[in-house]
């Protein structure tokens, strides 16, 4: 059939059998989910009202785009996902012009023209052009083998690539990327997913659920790289691999780009309609031209654009009402997402960002891989995230949309609809009391309720005593809540509370958490929170920095530091002062400096108008009054003069203070300055439970005040006296004598071993002084002075971990490459504030 130039104007259609000439002509651009649904809604209200013509760029009838994933995965064929057959179009007198994209809209003449040249007049025009996939414009993005995931054509290309076998890289760890990865992996390809953000599907899932998803996908054989920034797609004409900005190269025969979509507004823009992020529409889906309507992903309503079908269908109802003059109006949509990502159930709805006044109710079941979180504000549900068991998603969403008062249900809300509406006992204590004696309480150790109660009857009156007596709750800890309830039910007020917990987010103490991190080989903060049943989604300002430190200490070189879990001083590599400016302390090894460094400091002071420079108690120069936005430039200038960060802000090695020593002083017995410099070179950059200070004095006159430092060396004629656990702060404490050694090398070796013992065993924010008072100096002597083998092992572990930690944060962050990424940390998602002075 010759299509080009055919005139399908409404006048030309007059006289078509069965088409009354007075009907207005509705032309639809876009034969997708919204365009077709709008027509269906219109037909349901008044089938005879309009004569309808639909243009579709794709050469198909209307199909269910959501089901492209099962087609890719081989679970369905294209025929299975067709929504409206050719017969449907014929039966409803709709002219479908498929495979011919509209290229222009002439609003004055009320006429559209398609790529083939076909021109059609309209009375009403409906634009439903959906979205375009976003392609990262990195080098190589136009190579053959770079595919988006939007329509049937893309699926056909992926299937052809999968038939040839090989490796696939999927860029984007959102819903679409993960669906593509799942499909390609089921089709036999080796798949790597690259995701820029730290957790998968961060827009739908919180950190905990994102981590669970990643773990499950990895268990299915996919490689998931988070924090992965694509630098280049490699290949000569055709895709051969992907290079990341950190230099990693991944081989690939196809690259699927699924990094986001943009409303397709090209036609509307060229036609001169009002455009924001999408085509502006009012509550009746009418654009800035009253004859033109728009619906679907291409529109912006009240500042919002949508990328899921449910809101689009709401719009279609309002639009159809408007076309038959009922004018119900669209008021925007609250979205929920219930998805099966690669066969795994996830659900999210509303706002799960937390924030002021929001309370989290969290349930974690590590053994079943279940995570549930409901966010409540002013007794109303504002958001929900479910992973693994999404059965109650609809119920939470309904309560959220209706803004129901949930104060009565609060305690039972997290257990789901059946329990909260009385399907289970309304009182959790009564529910536990009603369990039979044979009911299993602790799955790991096979302990029944009868055995736990017998243990309590024999005198165990605390959680620890039950753990020791019958092993219930002594392994993964998931039954801790049940055991505590049994204690309460059996003993009432006679229950003894356990050791102090880390914070309100967990029932475990610091030592338990550290032990379990090592025993269960846990590798990330979300993993610890899931396995140890944290009661909050992301922890708090007490536990997050502690967990970050414990993981850093347990997994040197392996664990990636979580900047968001650091206090403001540590994120800014400077000390925040009371007026909001920062002070910066460059490192001066052992307190030594030279003209070049002094000049660089003077230049920085002038250039950034620093109002004060002060010599610190630790023999360094502190530059005050630097504005936050100037910090990267200050780091860069100081770094260019060879100076590195002094870590004066960190829970880490601060300074090694020295006296003049034998080189200049009349009393000095050893080169205390030289030894201090060497010790500082060995220990700088090391993260600690708290700040850590060292000093070396050249004789017992002790001018460097070594006996109030965390580790002190006093040189004497016959060697070096080592002492530990001193503090010159609020509670002044003199050091405890550790031992005396003969050589500098030994002094440094003992120092490394002591630091590592403290790093491995002290609790976060516990300085050496209270730690030693808690464990006893004899214990420290036994581990460091008396146990040569243990000392060597500790020192070895310290030096090994130092091989990964002595990267200067200033040098790293001031370089042009990462400055941009780091600047984002100047506006952290979770602001932790630290009350402790520098
Ligand atoms: C693989 C995949 C899985 C998805 N899974 C889900 C899910 O699980 N849940 C969910 O809610 N949503 C999901 N979505 C999103 C959902 O499919 C979209 O929100 C929905 O299809 C948008 O409808 P639309 O009509 O606005 O756009 P589309 O359905 O994309 O339709 C737009 C149509 O307009 C055509 N067109 C564009 N320009 C022109 C032109 N100039 N002339 C003629 N025709 C033109 C396009 O070819 C296209 O056919 C998924 C999307 C994809 C791609
Ligand atoms: S501690 Fe001894 S060696 Fe050092 S400066 Fe004082 S007197 Fe001199």
Coordinates of C-alpha atoms in Angstrom, one line a residue, residues 197-641:
X197 CA 25.7 4.4 43.7
X198 CA 26.7 2.4 46.8
X199 CA 23.5 0.3 46.9
X200 CA 21.2 -1.2 44.2
X201 CA 17.9 0.4 43.4
X202 CA 18.5 3.2 45.8
X203 CA 15.4 5.1 44.6
X204 CA 13.1 2.3 45.6
X205 CA 15.0 0.5 48.3
X206 CA 16.9 1.7 51.4
X207 CA 20.4 0.6 52.1
X208 CA 19.5 -2.6 54.0
X209 CA 17.1 -3.9 51.4
X210 CA 19.6 -2.9 48.6
X211 CA 22.3 -4.9 50.3
X212 CA 20.0 -8.0 50.6
X213 CA 19.2 -7.8 46.9
X214 CA 22.9 -7.5 46.0
X215 CA 23.8 -10.5 48.2
X216 CA 21.0 -12.6 46.6
X217 CA 22.0 -11.7 43.0
X218 CA 25.6 -12.5 43.7
X219 CA 24.6 -15.9 45.1
X220 CA 22.9 -16.5 41.7
X221 CA 26.2 -15.9 39.9
X222 CA 26.1 -12.3 38.8
X223 CA 28.9 -9.9 39.5
X224 CA 27.7 -6.7 41.0
X225 CA 30.0 -3.8 41.2
X226 CA 28.7 -0.8 43.2
X227 CA 30.4 2.6 43.3
X228 CA 31.5 1.7 39.7
X229 CA 32.0 4.7 37.4
X230 CA 32.2 3.9 33.7
X231 CA 35.0 5.7 31.9
X232 CA 34.9 4.2 28.5
X233 CA 33.3 1.4 26.4
X234 CA 36.1 -0.4 24.6
X235 CA 36.1 -1.8 21.1
X236 CA 36.9 -1.2 17.5
X237 CA 33.6 -0.8 15.8
X238 CA 32.0 -3.3 18.1
X239 CA 31.9 -3.6 21.9
X240 CA 34.8 -5.5 23.5
X241 CA 34.7 -4.4 27.1
X242 CA 34.2 -1.6 29.6
X243 CA 36.8 0.4 31.5
X244 CA 36.0 1.9 34.8
X245 CA 37.4 5.2 36.1
X246 CA 39.5 3.2 38.7
X247 CA 41.2 1.4 35.8
X248 CA 39.3 -2.0 36.1
X249 CA 38.5 -3.5 32.7
X250 CA 35.7 -5.9 32.1
X251 CA 35.3 -7.9 28.9
X252 CA 31.9 -7.7 27.2
X253 CA 30.4 -8.5 23.8
X254 CA 27.3 -6.3 24.7
X255 CA 26.8 -3.4 27.0
X256 CA 23.2 -2.8 28.1
X257 CA 22.7 0.8 29.2
X258 CA 19.9 1.1 31.7
X259 CA 20.8 4.3 33.6
X260 CA 17.5 6.1 33.4
X261 CA 14.9 7.6 31.1
X262 CA 13.9 11.1 29.9
X263 CA 10.4 12.2 28.9
X264 CA 10.3 12.2 25.1
X265 CA 9.3 15.8 24.5
X266 CA 11.0 16.5 21.2
X267 CA 7.8 16.8 19.1
X268 CA 6.0 18.9 21.7
X269 CA 8.9 21.2 22.1
X270 CA 9.2 21.7 18.4
X271 CA 5.5 22.4 18.3
X272 CA 6.0 25.2 20.8
X273 CA 4.1 23.6 23.8
X274 CA 5.1 24.6 27.3
X275 CA 7.7 22.1 28.6
X276 CA 9.5 21.6 31.9
X277 CA 11.0 18.2 32.7
X278 CA 8.0 16.9 30.7
X279 CA 5.1 18.4 28.7
X280 CA 3.2 20.6 31.1
X281 CA -0.4 19.5 31.6
X282 CA -3.2 20.6 33.8
X283 CA -5.4 18.4 36.0
X284 CA -7.3 17.3 32.8
X285 CA -4.1 16.4 31.0
X286 CA -4.5 19.4 28.7
X287 CA -1.3 21.0 27.5
X288 CA -0.7 24.7 26.9
X289 CA -2.6 24.3 23.7
X290 CA -6.3 23.5 24.5
X291 CA -6.6 21.3 21.5
X292 CA -3.7 19.1 22.6
X293 CA -3.6 16.7 25.4
X294 CA -0.7 14.6 26.7
X295 CA -0.5 11.6 29.0
X296 CA 2.0 9.1 30.2
X297 CA 5.8 9.3 31.0
X298 CA 6.2 12.2 28.6
X299 CA 4.2 14.6 30.8
X300 CA 4.9 16.7 33.9
X301 CA 2.0 17.3 36.2
X302 CA 2.3 19.6 39.2
X303 CA 6.1 19.3 39.0
X304 CA 6.1 15.5 38.9
X305 CA 7.0 13.1 36.2
X306 CA 6.3 9.4 36.6
X307 CA 8.0 6.2 35.4
X308 CA 5.6 3.5 36.5
X309 CA 2.2 2.4 35.0
X310 CA -0.1 3.0 38.0
X311 CA 0.1 6.8 37.9
X312 CA -0.2 6.8 34.1
X313 CA -3.4 4.8 34.3
X314 CA -4.8 7.4 36.9
X315 CA -4.0 10.1 34.3
X316 CA -5.7 8.1 31.6
X317 CA -8.9 8.0 33.6
X318 CA -8.9 11.8 34.2
X319 CA -8.1 12.4 30.6
X320 CA -11.0 10.2 29.3
X321 CA -13.4 11.9 31.8
X322 CA -12.2 15.3 30.4
X323 CA -12.8 14.2 26.8
X324 CA -16.4 13.3 27.6
X325 CA -16.7 16.5 29.7
X326 CA -16.9 14.8 33.1
X327 CA -13.8 16.6 34.4
X328 CA -12.9 14.5 37.4
X329 CA -9.4 15.9 37.3
X330 CA -6.0 14.3 38.1
X331 CA -4.4 15.2 41.5
X332 CA -1.1 13.4 41.2
X333 CA -0.2 9.9 42.4
X334 CA 1.4 8.4 45.5
X335 CA 3.5 5.6 44.0
X336 CA 4.3 2.2 45.3
X337 CA 6.5 -0.4 43.7
X338 CA 5.8 -4.1 44.1
X339 CA 8.4 -5.8 42.0
X340 CA 9.8 -9.2 41.5
X341 CA 13.4 -8.2 40.6
X342 CA 15.0 -11.3 39.0
X343 CA 12.5 -13.4 40.9
X344 CA 13.1 -11.7 44.3
X345 CA 10.3 -9.9 46.0
X346 CA 10.8 -6.3 46.8
X347 CA 8.2 -3.6 47.7
X348 CA 8.5 0.1 48.5
X349 CA 6.0 2.9 48.9
X350 CA 6.0 6.5 49.9
X351 CA 8.9 8.3 51.5
X352 CA 11.5 6.1 53.2
X353 CA 14.1 8.8 53.6
X354 CA 13.3 9.1 57.3
X355 CA 14.1 12.6 58.6
X356 CA 12.7 14.8 61.4
X357 CA 9.9 13.3 63.4
X358 CA 9.9 10.0 61.4
X359 CA 10.0 6.8 63.4
X360 CA 11.2 3.5 62.0
X361 CA 9.8 0.2 62.9
X362 CA 12.1 -2.6 61.6
X363 CA 11.9 -6.3 61.5
X364 CA 14.9 -8.4 60.3
X365 CA 14.9 -12.1 59.9
X366 CA 18.4 -13.0 58.7
X367 CA 17.7 -16.8 58.3
X368 CA 14.7 -16.2 56.0
X369 CA 16.3 -13.2 54.2
X370 CA 13.4 -11.0 55.3
X371 CA 13.6 -7.3 56.0
X372 CA 10.6 -5.1 56.7
X373 CA 10.6 -1.4 57.5
X374 CA 7.6 0.8 58.1
X375 CA 8.1 4.6 58.5
X376 CA 5.6 6.3 60.8
X377 CA 5.2 10.1 61.3
X378 CA 2.5 11.7 63.4
X379 CA 0.8 8.3 63.8
X380 CA 0.5 7.9 60.0
X381 CA 2.4 5.6 57.7
X382 CA 4.6 7.7 55.4
X383 CA 6.6 4.9 53.8
X384 CA 7.4 1.2 53.7
X385 CA 10.2 -1.0 52.4
X386 CA 9.8 -4.7 52.3
X387 CA 12.3 -7.4 51.1
X388 CA 11.7 -11.1 50.9
X389 CA 8.2 -11.1 52.2
X390 CA 6.1 -8.5 50.4
X391 CA 2.6 -10.0 51.2
X392 CA 1.6 -7.0 53.4
X393 CA 2.8 -4.3 50.9
X394 CA -0.7 -3.6 49.6
X395 CA -2.1 -3.3 53.2
X396 CA 0.7 -0.8 54.2
X397 CA 0.1 1.1 51.0
X398 CA -3.6 1.3 51.6
X399 CA -3.0 2.6 55.1
X400 CA -0.5 5.1 53.7
X401 CA -2.8 6.4 51.0
X402 CA -5.8 6.7 53.4
X403 CA -3.5 8.4 55.9
X404 CA -5.1 6.1 58.6
X405 CA -4.1 6.7 62.3
X406 CA -2.1 3.6 63.2
X407 CA -1.4 4.5 66.8
X408 CA -3.6 1.6 68.0
X409 CA -1.8 -0.9 65.8
X410 CA 1.7 0.5 66.3
X411 CA 3.2 -2.4 68.3
X412 CA 1.9 -5.0 65.9
X413 CA 2.1 -3.1 62.7
X414 CA 5.3 -4.7 61.5
X415 CA 4.0 -8.3 61.9
X416 CA 1.5 -7.6 59.1
X417 CA -2.2 -7.4 58.5
X418 CA -3.2 -10.8 59.9
X419 CA -1.5 -10.3 63.2
X420 CA -2.4 -6.6 63.6
X421 CA -6.0 -7.2 62.9
X422 CA -6.3 -9.9 65.5
X423 CA -5.4 -12.9 63.4
X424 CA -2.7 -13.5 66.0
X425 CA -2.6 -12.8 69.7
X426 CA -2.8 -9.0 70.2
X427 CA -0.1 -9.1 72.9
X428 CA 3.3 -10.4 71.8
X429 CA 4.0 -11.5 75.4
X430 CA 0.8 -13.5 75.5
X431 CA 1.7 -15.1 72.1
X432 CA 5.0 -16.3 73.4
X433 CA 3.5 -17.5 76.7
X434 CA 1.0 -19.5 74.7
X435 CA 3.7 -21.4 72.7
X436 CA 3.9 -25.1 73.5
X437 CA 6.9 -26.5 75.4
X438 CA 8.0 -28.2 72.2
X439 CA 8.1 -25.0 70.1
X440 CA 11.6 -24.3 68.8
X441 CA 13.0 -21.0 70.1
X442 CA 16.6 -21.1 68.9
X443 CA 16.9 -22.6 65.4
X444 CA 20.7 -22.6 65.3
X445 CA 21.1 -24.7 68.5
X446 CA 17.8 -26.6 68.4
X447 CA 16.6 -25.3 71.8
X448 CA 12.9 -25.5 72.6
X449 CA 10.8 -23.3 74.8
X450 CA 10.6 -26.0 77.5
X451 CA 14.5 -26.1 77.6
X452 CA 14.8 -22.3 77.8
X453 CA 12.2 -22.2 80.6
X454 CA 13.9 -25.0 82.5
X455 CA 17.2 -23.1 82.2
X456 CA 15.5 -20.0 83.6
X457 CA 13.9 -22.1 86.4
X458 CA 17.4 -23.3 87.3
X459 CA 18.5 -19.8 88.0
X460 CA 19.4 -18.1 84.7
X461 CA 18.0 -14.6 85.1
X462 CA 19.7 -12.7 82.3
X463 CA 20.1 -13.1 78.6
X464 CA 23.8 -14.0 79.0
X465 CA 22.9 -16.6 81.6
X466 CA 20.4 -18.2 79.3
X467 CA 23.0 -18.1 76.4
X468 CA 25.6 -19.8 78.7
X469 CA 23.1 -22.3 80.2
X470 CA 21.3 -23.7 77.2
X471 CA 22.8 -21.9 74.2
X472 CA 19.5 -20.3 73.1
X473 CA 20.3 -17.0 71.3
X474 CA 24.1 -17.7 71.5
X475 CA 24.6 -18.0 67.8
X476 CA 23.0 -15.8 65.2
X477 CA 20.9 -14.0 67.8
X478 CA 17.7 -13.9 65.7
X479 CA 15.8 -15.4 68.6
X480 CA 17.1 -12.9 71.2
X481 CA 13.7 -11.1 71.3
X482 CA 11.9 -14.4 72.0
X483 CA 14.3 -15.4 74.7
X484 CA 14.0 -11.9 76.3
X485 CA 10.2 -12.3 76.2
X486 CA 10.4 -15.7 77.8
X487 CA 12.6 -14.2 80.6
X488 CA 10.1 -11.5 81.1
X489 CA 7.1 -13.9 81.1
X490 CA 8.8 -16.4 83.5
X491 CA 10.6 -14.0 85.9
X492 CA 8.7 -10.7 85.7
X493 CA 10.7 -8.0 87.4
X494 CA 13.4 -10.4 88.5
X495 CA 15.0 -10.2 85.0
X496 CA 18.6 -8.8 85.1
X497 CA 19.5 -6.6 82.3
X498 CA 22.5 -7.6 80.2
X499 CA 25.7 -5.7 79.5
X500 CA 25.4 -2.2 78.0
X501 CA 24.4 -2.4 74.4
X502 CA 26.2 -0.5 71.6
X503 CA 23.3 1.8 71.2
X504 CA 19.5 1.8 71.0
X505 CA 19.6 0.1 67.6
X506 CA 20.9 -3.2 68.8
X507 CA 20.8 -5.7 71.8
X508 CA 24.4 -6.5 71.3
X509 CA 27.3 -4.9 73.1
X510 CA 30.5 -3.6 71.4
X511 CA 32.5 -6.7 72.2
X512 CA 29.7 -9.0 70.9
X513 CA 29.5 -7.1 67.7
X514 CA 33.3 -7.2 67.1
X515 CA 33.4 -10.9 67.8
X516 CA 30.5 -11.7 65.5
X517 CA 32.0 -9.5 62.7
X518 CA 35.1 -11.8 62.7
X519 CA 33.3 -15.1 63.4
X520 CA 30.7 -14.6 60.7
X521 CA 33.1 -12.9 58.3
X522 CA 30.8 -10.0 57.9
X523 CA 31.9 -7.5 55.3
X524 CA 29.7 -4.4 55.3
X525 CA 27.6 -2.3 57.6
X526 CA 24.2 -3.5 56.1
X527 CA 25.4 -7.1 56.5
X528 CA 26.1 -6.6 60.2
X529 CA 22.8 -4.8 60.7
X530 CA 20.9 -7.6 59.0
X531 CA 22.6 -10.5 60.6
X532 CA 22.6 -9.0 64.1
X533 CA 19.0 -7.8 63.8
X534 CA 19.4 -4.0 64.1
X535 CA 16.1 -2.4 65.0
X536 CA 16.7 0.7 62.8
X537 CA 17.2 0.7 59.1
X538 CA 20.5 2.5 58.9
X539 CA 21.7 2.7 62.4
X540 CA 22.4 5.9 64.2
X541 CA 25.3 8.4 64.8
X542 CA 26.6 6.1 67.6
X543 CA 26.7 2.7 65.8
X544 CA 27.5 3.7 62.3
X545 CA 31.0 5.2 62.9
X546 CA 31.7 2.3 65.3
X547 CA 30.7 -0.4 62.8
X548 CA 32.7 1.4 60.1
X549 CA 35.8 1.3 62.3
X550 CA 35.3 -2.3 63.4
X551 CA 35.0 -3.4 59.8
X552 CA 38.0 -1.3 58.8
X553 CA 40.0 -2.9 61.6
X554 CA 38.9 -6.5 60.8
X555 CA 39.3 -6.3 57.0
X556 CA 42.3 -4.2 56.2
X557 CA 42.7 -3.6 52.5
X558 CA 39.3 -5.2 51.8
X559 CA 36.7 -3.1 53.4
X560 CA 35.9 0.2 51.7
X561 CA 35.6 3.0 54.2
X562 CA 32.1 4.5 54.4
X563 CA 32.5 8.2 54.4
X564 CA 28.9 8.8 55.3
X565 CA 29.5 7.0 58.6
X566 CA 32.1 9.5 59.7
X567 CA 31.7 12.5 61.8
X568 CA 31.9 15.9 60.2
X569 CA 35.5 16.5 61.0
X570 CA 36.6 13.3 59.5
X571 CA 34.6 13.9 56.3
X572 CA 36.0 17.4 55.9
X573 CA 39.6 16.5 56.9
X574 CA 39.6 19.5 59.2
X575 CA 38.1 20.6 62.5
X576 CA 34.8 22.4 62.6
X577 CA 34.9 25.4 64.9
X578 CA 32.2 27.2 66.7
X579 CA 31.6 29.8 63.9
X580 CA 31.2 27.1 61.3
X581 CA 34.6 27.6 59.7
X582 CA 37.3 24.9 59.8
X583 CA 40.8 24.7 61.1
X584 CA 43.4 22.8 59.2
X585 CA 46.5 21.1 60.6
X586 CA 49.2 19.9 58.2
X587 CA 51.4 17.1 59.4
X588 CA 54.9 18.1 60.6
X589 CA 56.8 14.9 61.2
X590 CA 57.9 14.7 64.8
X591 CA 57.3 18.4 65.1
X592 CA 60.0 19.3 62.5
X593 CA 59.4 21.8 59.7
X594 CA 61.4 23.7 57.1
X595 CA 61.2 27.0 55.1
X596 CA 59.2 25.5 52.2
X597 CA 56.5 24.2 54.6
X598 CA 56.4 27.4 56.5
X599 CA 56.1 29.4 53.3
X600 CA 53.3 27.2 52.1
X601 CA 51.4 27.7 55.3
X602 CA 52.0 31.5 55.2
X603 CA 50.7 31.6 51.7
X604 CA 47.6 29.7 52.6
X605 CA 47.0 31.9 55.5
X606 CA 47.2 35.0 53.3
X607 CA 45.3 33.6 50.3
X608 CA 42.4 32.3 52.3
X609 CA 42.4 35.2 54.9
X610 CA 42.8 32.8 57.8
X611 CA 42.5 35.1 60.9
X612 CA 44.7 33.0 63.2
X613 CA 47.5 30.5 63.2
X614 CA 48.3 28.7 66.4
X615 CA 51.0 26.3 67.6
X616 CA 49.2 23.3 69.1
X617 CA 50.1 21.3 72.1
X618 CA 51.2 18.6 69.7
X619 CA 53.8 20.9 68.1
X620 CA 51.9 21.6 64.9
X621 CA 50.6 24.8 63.2
X622 CA 46.8 25.1 63.2
X623 CA 45.3 27.4 60.6
X624 CA 42.0 28.8 61.7
X625 CA 39.0 30.3 59.9
X626 CA 38.9 28.4 56.6
X627 CA 35.6 28.4 54.9
X628 CA 34.1 25.0 54.0
X629 CA 34.1 25.6 50.3
X630 CA 37.8 26.6 50.4
X631 CA 38.9 23.4 52.1
X632 CA 39.7 21.4 48.9
X633 CA 41.8 24.4 47.6
X634 CA 43.6 24.6 50.9
X635 CA 44.4 20.9 50.9
X636 CA 45.7 21.2 47.3
X637 CA 48.0 24.1 48.1
X638 CA 49.5 22.5 51.2
X639 CA 49.8 19.2 49.4
X640 CA 51.6 20.9 46.5
X641 CA 54.3 21.9 49.1

